[in-house]
Amino acid sequence: GPFTLPLKKDKAEERAPLSLGCGHPYFPPLVSRVVGGEDTRPHSWPWQISLQYSRNGAWGHTCGGTLIATNWVLTAAHCISKSNTYRVVLGKQNLKQEELGAVTVGVEKIIVHERWISLLVINDIALIKLAEHVVPSETIQPACLPPAGELLPQGFPCYVTGWGRLWTNGPISDDLQQALLPIVDYATCSQPAWWGSMVRKTMVCAGGDGVTSACNGDSGGPLNCYHGDVWQVFGIVSFGSAEGCNTLNKPTVFTRVSAFIDWIHKVGVGMLEQSSGGSVWFLTLD
């Protein structure tokens, strides 16, 4: 295809410098053109978080999410219920095991988009303010936000990550999974045989080849796209087909993060400043 992937398999043992910016994993992901989901290289998506809530005295994974600053997480509005108590677990690979470098943080507040309409699944975005700042490490690092308004072309290779069921009858995995989902442009995805008017310009579709898509367990998690030499959280898993995960012409639909940059800055995270080195530094507004 016309797009270059950020890492080849033979560079598996490479380490990246630990940067203070975003979107540069210390352990770069092993991305391939494998169709279907696969286990991830441990800690290669260090912004992936597990959103958990307390039920019957135990904590359970309910949704994914993305660290975008040292005290802010991006997730889907539909993941949030007012009656639940939440926590965020960062630096995880296997949800069942105790892991060095994993951190559990409480939640200070959750901001659901004020125009979230569940019936239409529009504005499916929420920000979680952590009770404390996390320290970036080899296993915990923010993803970059895309530039406001950015669109990616048809076929651009992105990766959905999560602990949910990534393909029909696939496992609900304890180990973090990744799957290649190429971008489907709006003109295609809004065709009647695809998602039609269900899909809005504030959304982005990916997958839809009938082979892989994100399934029910991955709500709120990132669509990771390597663009501009960094990994961006380009989408938030929002909805898919009730007919099954991998229905032809029914790609996974994501909230398009680049449509909500102003909202993110306004309600929560301070404006991101580009430093001269091209790294992104996070200023947080309390």
PDB file of C-alpha atoms in Angstrom:
ATOM      1  CA  GLY A   1       0.000   0.000   0.000  1.00  0.00           C
ATOM      2  CA  PRO A   2       0.971   3.654  -0.236  1.00  0.00           C
ATOM      3  CA  PHE A   3       1.440   4.136   3.507  1.00  0.00           C
ATOM      4  CA  THR A   4       4.596   3.372   5.405  1.00  0.00           C
ATOM      5  CA  LEU A   5       4.282   1.650   8.728  1.00  0.00           C
ATOM      6  CA  PRO A   6       6.247   3.132  11.605  1.00  0.00           C
ATOM      7  CA  LEU A   7       8.145   0.012  12.591  1.00  0.00           C
ATOM      8  CA  LYS A   8       9.265  -3.188  10.940  1.00  0.00           C
ATOM      9  CA  LYS A   9       9.279  -6.529  12.709  1.00  0.00           C
ATOM     10  CA  ASP A  10      13.067  -6.828  12.553  1.00  0.00           C
ATOM     11  CA  LYS A  11      13.407  -3.761  14.735  1.00  0.00           C
ATOM     12  CA  ALA A  12      11.615  -5.536  17.545  1.00  0.00           C
ATOM     13  CA  GLU A  13      14.312  -5.070  20.129  1.00  0.00           C
ATOM     14  CA  GLU A  14      14.789  -1.377  19.546  1.00  0.00           C
ATOM     15  CA  ARG A  15      14.190   0.993  22.410  1.00  0.00           C
ATOM     16  CA  ALA A  16      13.130   4.536  21.843  1.00  0.00           C
ATOM     17  CA  PRO A  17      14.527   7.337  23.979  1.00  0.00           C
ATOM     18  CA  LEU A  18      12.189   8.132  26.857  1.00  0.00           C
ATOM     19  CA  SER A  19      10.764  11.405  25.655  1.00  0.00           C
ATOM     20  CA  LEU A  20       8.887  14.004  27.638  1.00  0.00           C
ATOM     21  CA  GLY A  21       6.488  14.517  24.794  1.00  0.00           C
ATOM     22  CA  CYS A  22       3.658  12.335  23.614  1.00  0.00           C
ATOM     23  CA  GLY A  23       3.092   9.545  21.163  1.00  0.00           C
ATOM     24  CA  HIS A  24       6.584   8.029  21.393  1.00  0.00           C
ATOM     25  CA  PRO A  25       6.450   4.671  23.194  1.00  0.00           C
ATOM     26  CA  TYR A  26       9.605   3.510  24.926  1.00  0.00           C
ATOM     27  CA  PHE A  27       8.767   0.059  23.519  1.00  0.00           C
ATOM     28  CA  PRO A  28       7.557   0.794  19.975  1.00  0.00           C
ATOM     29  CA  PRO A  29       4.579  -1.327  18.918  1.00  0.00           C
ATOM     30  CA  LEU A  30       5.114  -4.225  16.539  1.00  0.00           C
ATOM     31  CA  VAL A  31       2.636  -3.304  13.890  1.00  0.00           C
ATOM     32  CA  SER A  32       1.990  -5.608  10.998  1.00  0.00           C
ATOM     33  CA  ARG A  33      -0.512  -6.101   8.234  1.00  0.00           C
ATOM     34  CA  VAL A  34      -1.903  -9.094  10.094  1.00  0.00           C
ATOM     35  CA  VAL A  35      -5.601  -9.337   9.477  1.00  0.00           C
ATOM     36  CA  GLY A  36      -7.463 -10.027  12.676  1.00  0.00           C
ATOM     37  CA  GLY A  37      -6.343  -9.132  16.141  1.00  0.00           C
ATOM     38  CA  GLU A  38      -3.077 -10.028  17.819  1.00  0.00           C
ATOM     39  CA  ASP A  39      -1.417  -9.711  21.201  1.00  0.00           C
ATOM     40  CA  THR A  40       0.447  -6.452  21.618  1.00  0.00           C
ATOM     41  CA  ARG A  41       4.096  -6.074  22.461  1.00  0.00           C
ATOM     42  CA  PRO A  42       3.939  -5.365  26.222  1.00  0.00           C
ATOM     43  CA  HIS A  43       3.654  -1.657  27.056  1.00  0.00           C
ATOM     44  CA  SER A  44       3.868  -0.550  23.429  1.00  0.00           C
ATOM     45  CA  TRP A  45       0.632   1.464  23.758  1.00  0.00           C
ATOM     46  CA  PRO A  46       1.537   3.229  27.022  1.00  0.00           C
ATOM     47  CA  TRP A  47      -1.409   5.656  26.851  1.00  0.00           C
ATOM     48  CA  GLN A  48      -3.980   2.823  26.860  1.00  0.00           C
ATOM     49  CA  ILE A  49      -5.804   2.777  30.190  1.00  0.00           C
ATOM     50  CA  SER A  50      -8.334   0.451  31.780  1.00  0.00           C
ATOM     51  CA  LEU A  51     -11.391   2.277  33.104  1.00  0.00           C
ATOM     52  CA  GLN A  52     -12.786   0.244  35.986  1.00  0.00           C
ATOM     53  CA  TYR A  53     -15.754   0.570  38.287  1.00  0.00           C
ATOM     54  CA  SER A  54     -16.628  -0.973  41.577  1.00  0.00           C
ATOM     55  CA  ARG A  55     -19.353  -3.632  41.646  1.00  0.00           C
ATOM     56  CA  ASN A  56     -20.092  -5.854  44.623  1.00  0.00           C
ATOM     57  CA  GLY A  57     -16.926  -4.673  46.294  1.00  0.00           C
ATOM     58  CA  ALA A  58     -14.663  -5.679  43.386  1.00  0.00           C
ATOM     59  CA  TRP A  59     -13.204  -3.590  40.577  1.00  0.00           C
ATOM     60  CA  GLY A  60     -13.989  -4.626  37.005  1.00  0.00           C
ATOM     61  CA  HIS A  61     -12.780  -3.411  33.604  1.00  0.00           C
ATOM     62  CA  THR A  62     -15.597  -1.640  31.782  1.00  0.00           C
ATOM     63  CA  CYS A  63     -13.994   0.481  29.033  1.00  0.00           C
ATOM     64  CA  GLY A  64     -10.759   1.605  27.501  1.00  0.00           C
ATOM     65  CA  GLY A  65      -9.457   5.138  27.453  1.00  0.00           C
ATOM     66  CA  THR A  66      -6.432   7.189  26.471  1.00  0.00           C
ATOM     67  CA  LEU A  67      -4.029   9.196  28.604  1.00  0.00           C
ATOM     68  CA  ILE A  68      -3.627  12.602  26.899  1.00  0.00           C
ATOM     69  CA  ALA A  69      -1.925  14.548  29.712  1.00  0.00           C
ATOM     70  CA  THR A  70      -0.431  13.596  33.045  1.00  0.00           C
ATOM     71  CA  ASN A  71      -3.808  14.024  34.745  1.00  0.00           C
ATOM     72  CA  TRP A  72      -6.382  13.693  31.961  1.00  0.00           C
ATOM     73  CA  VAL A  73      -7.882  10.651  30.226  1.00  0.00           C
ATOM     74  CA  LEU A  74     -10.085  10.650  27.121  1.00  0.00           C
ATOM     75  CA  THR A  75     -12.889   8.092  26.820  1.00  0.00           C
ATOM     76  CA  ALA A  76     -16.409   7.679  25.410  1.00  0.00           C
ATOM     77  CA  ALA A  77     -19.435   9.343  26.990  1.00  0.00           C
ATOM     78  CA  HIS A  78     -21.362   6.073  26.769  1.00  0.00           C
ATOM     79  CA  CYS A  79     -18.840   4.476  29.141  1.00  0.00           C
ATOM     80  CA  ILE A  80     -19.861   6.785  31.965  1.00  0.00           C
ATOM     81  CA  SER A  81     -22.751   6.210  34.345  1.00  0.00           C
ATOM     82  CA  LYS A  82     -23.422   8.741  37.082  1.00  0.00           C
ATOM     83  CA  SER A  83     -24.107   6.049  39.649  1.00  0.00           C
ATOM     84  CA  ASN A  84     -20.709   4.347  39.360  1.00  0.00           C
ATOM     85  CA  THR A  85     -17.455   4.929  41.190  1.00  0.00           C
ATOM     86  CA  TYR A  86     -14.514   4.748  38.795  1.00  0.00           C
ATOM     87  CA  ARG A  87     -10.778   4.301  38.897  1.00  0.00           C
ATOM     88  CA  VAL A  88      -8.139   4.361  36.148  1.00  0.00           C
ATOM     89  CA  VAL A  89      -5.396   1.735  35.835  1.00  0.00           C
ATOM     90  CA  LEU A  90      -2.359   2.701  33.746  1.00  0.00           C
ATOM     91  CA  GLY A  91       0.681   0.806  32.528  1.00  0.00           C
ATOM     92  CA  LYS A  92      -1.169  -2.494  32.154  1.00  0.00           C
ATOM     93  CA  GLN A  93      -0.590  -5.377  29.762  1.00  0.00           C
ATOM     94  CA  ASN A  94      -2.445  -8.240  31.483  1.00  0.00           C
ATOM     95  CA  LEU A  95      -5.463  -7.209  33.531  1.00  0.00           C
ATOM     96  CA  LYS A  96      -5.319 -10.287  35.769  1.00  0.00           C
ATOM     97  CA  GLN A  97      -1.670 -10.038  36.815  1.00  0.00           C
ATOM     98  CA  GLU A  98       0.153  -7.771  39.217  1.00  0.00           C
ATOM     99  CA  GLU A  99       2.574  -5.840  37.034  1.00  0.00           C
ATOM    100  CA  LEU A 100       5.585  -3.698  37.780  1.00  0.00           C
ATOM    101  CA  GLY A 101       5.102  -0.185  36.502  1.00  0.00           C
ATOM    102  CA  ALA A 102       1.307  -0.304  36.675  1.00  0.00           C
ATOM    103  CA  VAL A 103      -0.407   2.516  38.567  1.00  0.00           C
ATOM    104  CA  THR A 104      -3.953   2.825  39.881  1.00  0.00           C
ATOM    105  CA  VAL A 105      -5.352   6.334  40.254  1.00  0.00           C
ATOM    106  CA  GLY A 106      -8.630   7.681  41.559  1.00  0.00           C
ATOM    107  CA  VAL A 107     -10.872  10.049  39.636  1.00  0.00           C
ATOM    108  CA  GLU A 108     -11.322  13.689  40.609  1.00  0.00           C
ATOM    109  CA  LYS A 109     -14.077  14.496  38.128  1.00  0.00           C
ATOM    110  CA  ILE A 110     -15.616  13.309  34.880  1.00  0.00           C
ATOM    111  CA  ILE A 111     -16.804  15.713  32.198  1.00  0.00           C
ATOM    112  CA  VAL A 112     -19.246  14.182  29.716  1.00  0.00           C
ATOM    113  CA  HIS A 113     -19.862  16.249  26.576  1.00  0.00           C
ATOM    114  CA  GLU A 114     -22.802  18.539  27.283  1.00  0.00           C
ATOM    115  CA  ARG A 115     -24.421  17.623  23.953  1.00  0.00           C
ATOM    116  CA  TRP A 116     -24.002  13.849  24.247  1.00  0.00           C
ATOM    117  CA  ILE A 117     -27.160  12.215  22.860  1.00  0.00           C
ATOM    118  CA  SER A 118     -27.157   8.487  23.475  1.00  0.00           C
ATOM    119  CA  LEU A 119     -30.034   7.754  21.099  1.00  0.00           C
ATOM    120  CA  LEU A 120     -28.089   9.194  18.148  1.00  0.00           C
ATOM    121  CA  VAL A 121     -24.651   8.334  19.572  1.00  0.00           C
ATOM    122  CA  ILE A 122     -23.404  11.850  18.854  1.00  0.00           C
ATOM    123  CA  ASN A 123     -20.728  13.727  20.814  1.00  0.00           C
ATOM    124  CA  ASP A 124     -19.691  10.418  22.378  1.00  0.00           C
ATOM    125  CA  ILE A 125     -16.729  11.844  24.280  1.00  0.00           C
ATOM    126  CA  ALA A 126     -15.795  12.382  27.914  1.00  0.00           C
ATOM    127  CA  LEU A 127     -12.777  13.630  29.850  1.00  0.00           C
ATOM    128  CA  ILE A 128     -11.672  12.097  33.136  1.00  0.00           C
ATOM    129  CA  LYS A 129      -9.574  14.242  35.450  1.00  0.00           C
ATOM    130  CA  LEU A 130      -7.310  12.058  37.554  1.00  0.00           C
ATOM    131  CA  ALA A 131      -7.034  12.640  41.289  1.00  0.00           C
ATOM    132  CA  GLU A 132      -3.276  13.053  40.882  1.00  0.00           C
ATOM    133  CA  HIS A 133      -0.726  13.504  38.133  1.00  0.00           C
ATOM    134  CA  VAL A 134       0.923  10.318  36.910  1.00  0.00           C
ATOM    135  CA  VAL A 135       4.646  10.302  36.254  1.00  0.00           C
ATOM    136  CA  PRO A 136       5.488   9.327  32.666  1.00  0.00           C
ATOM    137  CA  SER A 137       7.617   6.190  32.599  1.00  0.00           C
ATOM    138  CA  GLU A 138       8.595   3.320  30.323  1.00  0.00           C
ATOM    139  CA  THR A 139       5.059   1.961  30.716  1.00  0.00           C
ATOM    140  CA  ILE A 140       2.969   5.132  31.040  1.00  0.00           C
ATOM    141  CA  GLN A 141       2.985   7.968  28.526  1.00  0.00           C
ATOM    142  CA  PRO A 142       0.378  10.213  26.902  1.00  0.00           C
ATOM    143  CA  ALA A 143      -0.724   9.912  23.295  1.00  0.00           C
ATOM    144  CA  CYS A 144      -0.666  13.000  21.093  1.00  0.00           C
ATOM    145  CA  LEU A 145      -3.876  14.742  20.155  1.00  0.00           C
ATOM    146  CA  PRO A 146      -4.296  15.262  16.405  1.00  0.00           C
ATOM    147  CA  PRO A 147      -4.371  18.815  15.055  1.00  0.00           C
ATOM    148  CA  ALA A 148      -7.863  20.324  15.070  1.00  0.00           C
ATOM    149  CA  GLY A 149      -9.794  19.360  11.946  1.00  0.00           C
ATOM    150  CA  GLU A 150      -7.300  16.741  10.772  1.00  0.00           C
ATOM    151  CA  LEU A 151      -8.647  14.055   8.432  1.00  0.00           C
ATOM    152  CA  LEU A 152      -6.783  10.955   7.308  1.00  0.00           C
ATOM    153  CA  PRO A 153      -7.188   9.471   3.818  1.00  0.00           C
ATOM    154  CA  GLN A 154      -9.065   6.335   2.848  1.00  0.00           C
ATOM    155  CA  GLY A 155      -6.962   3.260   3.680  1.00  0.00           C
ATOM    156  CA  PHE A 156      -4.621   4.959   6.155  1.00  0.00           C
ATOM    157  CA  PRO A 157      -3.464   2.205   8.552  1.00  0.00           C
ATOM    158  CA  CYS A 158      -4.574   2.726  12.147  1.00  0.00           C
ATOM    159  CA  TYR A 159      -4.728   0.332  15.071  1.00  0.00           C
ATOM    160  CA  VAL A 160      -7.467  -0.204  17.590  1.00  0.00           C
ATOM    161  CA  THR A 161      -6.292  -1.448  20.979  1.00  0.00           C
ATOM    162  CA  GLY A 162      -8.153  -2.869  23.927  1.00  0.00           C
ATOM    163  CA  TRP A 163      -8.935  -5.767  26.195  1.00  0.00           C
ATOM    164  CA  GLY A 164     -12.335  -6.397  24.696  1.00  0.00           C
ATOM    165  CA  ARG A 165     -13.451  -8.810  22.061  1.00  0.00           C
ATOM    166  CA  LEU A 166     -11.620  -7.600  18.962  1.00  0.00           C
ATOM    167  CA  TRP A 167     -13.218  -9.959  16.471  1.00  0.00           C
ATOM    168  CA  THR A 168     -16.338 -12.105  16.301  1.00  0.00           C
ATOM    169  CA  ASN A 169     -16.158 -14.941  18.815  1.00  0.00           C
ATOM    170  CA  GLY A 170     -12.699 -13.763  19.804  1.00  0.00           C
ATOM    171  CA  PRO A 171     -11.724 -13.892  23.449  1.00  0.00           C
ATOM    172  CA  ILE A 172     -12.373 -11.179  25.969  1.00  0.00           C
ATOM    173  CA  SER A 173      -8.672 -11.010  26.508  1.00  0.00           C
ATOM    174  CA  ASP A 174      -6.683 -10.466  29.678  1.00  0.00           C
ATOM    175  CA  ASP A 175      -3.779  -9.375  27.457  1.00  0.00           C
ATOM    176  CA  LEU A 176      -3.969  -6.130  25.544  1.00  0.00           C
ATOM    177  CA  GLN A 177      -4.894  -6.734  21.895  1.00  0.00           C
ATOM    178  CA  GLN A 178      -4.321  -4.699  18.745  1.00  0.00           C
ATOM    179  CA  ALA A 179      -5.895  -4.881  15.316  1.00  0.00           C
ATOM    180  CA  LEU A 180      -5.183  -3.079  12.064  1.00  0.00           C
ATOM    181  CA  LEU A 181      -8.193  -1.020  10.969  1.00  0.00           C
ATOM    182  CA  PRO A 182      -7.687   1.096   7.837  1.00  0.00           C
ATOM    183  CA  ILE A 183      -9.523   4.422   7.714  1.00  0.00           C
ATOM    184  CA  VAL A 184     -12.779   4.514   5.741  1.00  0.00           C
ATOM    185  CA  ASP A 185     -13.466   8.049   4.535  1.00  0.00           C
ATOM    186  CA  TYR A 186     -16.722   9.859   5.237  1.00  0.00           C
ATOM    187  CA  ALA A 187     -17.898   9.742   1.606  1.00  0.00           C
ATOM    188  CA  THR A 188     -17.689   5.940   1.710  1.00  0.00           C
ATOM    189  CA  CYS A 189     -18.892   5.351   5.246  1.00  0.00           C
ATOM    190  CA  SER A 190     -21.984   7.543   4.855  1.00  0.00           C
ATOM    191  CA  GLN A 191     -23.225   5.624   1.802  1.00  0.00           C
ATOM    192  CA  PRO A 192     -26.618   3.951   2.360  1.00  0.00           C
ATOM    193  CA  ALA A 193     -25.156   0.434   2.153  1.00  0.00           C
ATOM    194  CA  TRP A 194     -22.599   1.377   4.819  1.00  0.00           C
ATOM    195  CA  TRP A 195     -23.664   3.441   7.854  1.00  0.00           C
ATOM    196  CA  GLY A 196     -25.744   6.014   5.970  1.00  0.00           C
ATOM    197  CA  SER A 197     -26.948   8.954   8.045  1.00  0.00           C
ATOM    198  CA  MET A 198     -25.957   7.264  11.313  1.00  0.00           C
ATOM    199  CA  VAL A 199     -22.420   8.459  10.694  1.00  0.00           C
ATOM    200  CA  ARG A 200     -21.731  12.179  11.126  1.00  0.00           C
ATOM    201  CA  LYS A 201     -18.799  14.303  10.085  1.00  0.00           C
ATOM    202  CA  THR A 202     -17.682  14.391  13.730  1.00  0.00           C
ATOM    203  CA  MET A 203     -17.086  10.635  13.509  1.00  0.00           C
ATOM    204  CA  VAL A 204     -14.500   8.522  11.731  1.00  0.00           C
ATOM    205  CA  CYS A 205     -14.932   4.977  10.447  1.00  0.00           C
ATOM    206  CA  ALA A 206     -12.232   2.321  10.273  1.00  0.00           C
ATOM    207  CA  GLY A 207     -12.235  -1.315   9.187  1.00  0.00           C
ATOM    208  CA  GLY A 208     -15.337  -2.614   7.482  1.00  0.00           C
ATOM    209  CA  ASP A 209     -13.610  -5.238   5.358  1.00  0.00           C
ATOM    210  CA  GLY A 210     -15.649  -7.949   7.068  1.00  0.00           C
ATOM    211  CA  VAL A 211     -12.530  -9.321   8.738  1.00  0.00           C
ATOM    212  CA  THR A 212     -11.675  -7.244  11.784  1.00  0.00           C
ATOM    213  CA  SER A 213     -13.337  -4.536  13.779  1.00  0.00           C
ATOM    214  CA  ALA A 214     -13.468  -3.453  17.357  1.00  0.00           C
ATOM    215  CA  CYS A 215     -16.117  -5.254  19.337  1.00  0.00           C
ATOM    216  CA  ASN A 216     -18.120  -4.582  22.425  1.00  0.00           C
ATOM    217  CA  GLY A 217     -15.270  -4.743  24.906  1.00  0.00           C
ATOM    218  CA  ASP A 218     -13.274  -1.879  23.491  1.00  0.00           C
ATOM    219  CA  SER A 219     -15.568   1.086  23.968  1.00  0.00           C
ATOM    220  CA  GLY A 220     -13.808   4.298  24.880  1.00  0.00           C
ATOM    221  CA  GLY A 221     -10.398   3.075  23.762  1.00  0.00           C
ATOM    222  CA  PRO A 222      -8.166   4.668  21.148  1.00  0.00           C
ATOM    223  CA  LEU A 223      -7.895   4.404  17.404  1.00  0.00           C
ATOM    224  CA  ASN A 224      -4.117   4.858  17.192  1.00  0.00           C
ATOM    225  CA  CYS A 225      -2.736   6.408  14.009  1.00  0.00           C
ATOM    226  CA  TYR A 226       0.948   7.062  13.332  1.00  0.00           C
ATOM    227  CA  HIS A 227       1.020  10.435  11.629  1.00  0.00           C
ATOM    228  CA  GLY A 228       3.498  13.296  11.749  1.00  0.00           C
ATOM    229  CA  ASP A 229       6.097  10.984  13.326  1.00  0.00           C
ATOM    230  CA  VAL A 230       3.995  10.449  16.448  1.00  0.00           C
ATOM    231  CA  TRP A 231       1.160   8.198  17.550  1.00  0.00           C
ATOM    232  CA  GLN A 232      -2.077  10.160  17.714  1.00  0.00           C
ATOM    233  CA  VAL A 233      -5.337   9.176  19.347  1.00  0.00           C
ATOM    234  CA  PHE A 234      -7.356   9.805  16.206  1.00  0.00           C
ATOM    235  CA  GLY A 235     -10.580   8.164  17.371  1.00  0.00           C
ATOM    236  CA  ILE A 236     -12.488   6.951  20.427  1.00  0.00           C
ATOM    237  CA  VAL A 237     -14.300   3.619  20.005  1.00  0.00           C
ATOM    238  CA  SER A 238     -17.995   4.553  19.865  1.00  0.00           C
ATOM    239  CA  PHE A 239     -20.196   1.997  18.105  1.00  0.00           C
ATOM    240  CA  GLY A 240     -20.299  -0.945  15.713  1.00  0.00           C
ATOM    241  CA  SER A 241     -22.804  -3.263  14.120  1.00  0.00           C
ATOM    242  CA  ALA A 242     -25.322  -5.211  16.163  1.00  0.00           C
ATOM    243  CA  GLU A 243     -25.111  -7.914  13.480  1.00  0.00           C
ATOM    244  CA  GLY A 244     -21.674  -8.914  14.697  1.00  0.00           C
ATOM    245  CA  CYS A 245     -18.277  -7.382  14.871  1.00  0.00           C
ATOM    246  CA  ASN A 246     -17.014  -7.969  11.397  1.00  0.00           C
ATOM    247  CA  THR A 247     -20.024  -7.241   9.239  1.00  0.00           C
ATOM    248  CA  LEU A 248     -19.023  -6.201   5.726  1.00  0.00           C
ATOM    249  CA  ASN A 249     -19.578  -2.473   5.090  1.00  0.00           C
ATOM    250  CA  LYS A 250     -20.192  -1.849   8.788  1.00  0.00           C
ATOM    251  CA  PRO A 251     -16.841  -0.561  10.025  1.00  0.00           C
ATOM    252  CA  THR A 252     -16.294   0.418  13.621  1.00  0.00           C
ATOM    253  CA  VAL A 253     -17.358   4.023  14.174  1.00  0.00           C
ATOM    254  CA  PHE A 254     -15.211   6.258  16.334  1.00  0.00           C
ATOM    255  CA  THR A 255     -15.625   9.734  17.738  1.00  0.00           C
ATOM    256  CA  ARG A 256     -13.203  11.783  15.620  1.00  0.00           C
ATOM    257  CA  VAL A 257     -10.938  13.434  18.171  1.00  0.00           C
ATOM    258  CA  SER A 258      -9.804  16.156  15.748  1.00  0.00           C
ATOM    259  CA  ALA A 259     -13.410  17.435  15.712  1.00  0.00           C
ATOM    260  CA  PHE A 260     -13.328  17.994  19.488  1.00  0.00           C
ATOM    261  CA  ILE A 261      -9.944  19.646  20.098  1.00  0.00           C
ATOM    262  CA  ASP A 262     -11.520  22.987  21.026  1.00  0.00           C
ATOM    263  CA  TRP A 263     -13.883  21.240  23.432  1.00  0.00           C
ATOM    264  CA  ILE A 264     -11.017  19.313  25.046  1.00  0.00           C
ATOM    265  CA  HIS A 265      -9.065  22.527  25.600  1.00  0.00           C
ATOM    266  CA  LYS A 266     -12.106  24.462  26.782  1.00  0.00           C
ATOM    267  CA  VAL A 267     -13.397  22.079  29.412  1.00  0.00           C
ATOM    268  CA  GLY A 268     -10.226  20.476  30.607  1.00  0.00           C
ATOM    269  CA  VAL A 269      -6.746  20.145  29.319  1.00  0.00           C
ATOM    270  CA  GLY A 270      -4.801  23.371  28.885  1.00  0.00           C
ATOM    271  CA  MET A 271      -3.643  24.329  25.423  1.00  0.00           C
ATOM    272  CA  LEU A 272      -0.814  22.127  24.250  1.00  0.00           C
ATOM    273  CA  GLU A 273       2.331  24.001  23.352  1.00  0.00           C
ATOM    274  CA  GLN A 274       4.795  22.811  20.773  1.00  0.00           C
ATOM    275  CA  SER A 275       8.317  23.065  22.085  1.00  0.00           C
ATOM    276  CA  SER A 276      11.082  23.829  19.610  1.00  0.00           C
ATOM    277  CA  GLY A 277      12.040  20.167  19.488  1.00  0.00           C
ATOM    278  CA  GLY A 278       8.650  19.201  18.171  1.00  0.00           C
ATOM    279  CA  SER A 279       7.778  17.411  21.378  1.00  0.00           C
ATOM    280  CA  VAL A 280       4.459  18.300  22.898  1.00  0.00           C
ATOM    281  CA  TRP A 281       4.516  19.580  26.446  1.00  0.00           C
ATOM    282  CA  PHE A 282       1.430  19.383  28.576  1.00  0.00           C
ATOM    283  CA  LEU A 283       0.146  22.335  30.511  1.00  0.00           C
ATOM    284  CA  THR A 284      -2.683  21.358  32.772  1.00  0.00           C
ATOM    285  CA  LEU A 285      -5.334  23.773  33.909  1.00  0.00           C
ATOM    286  CA  ASP A 286      -6.929  23.120  37.262  1.00  0.00           C
TER     287      ASP A 286
END
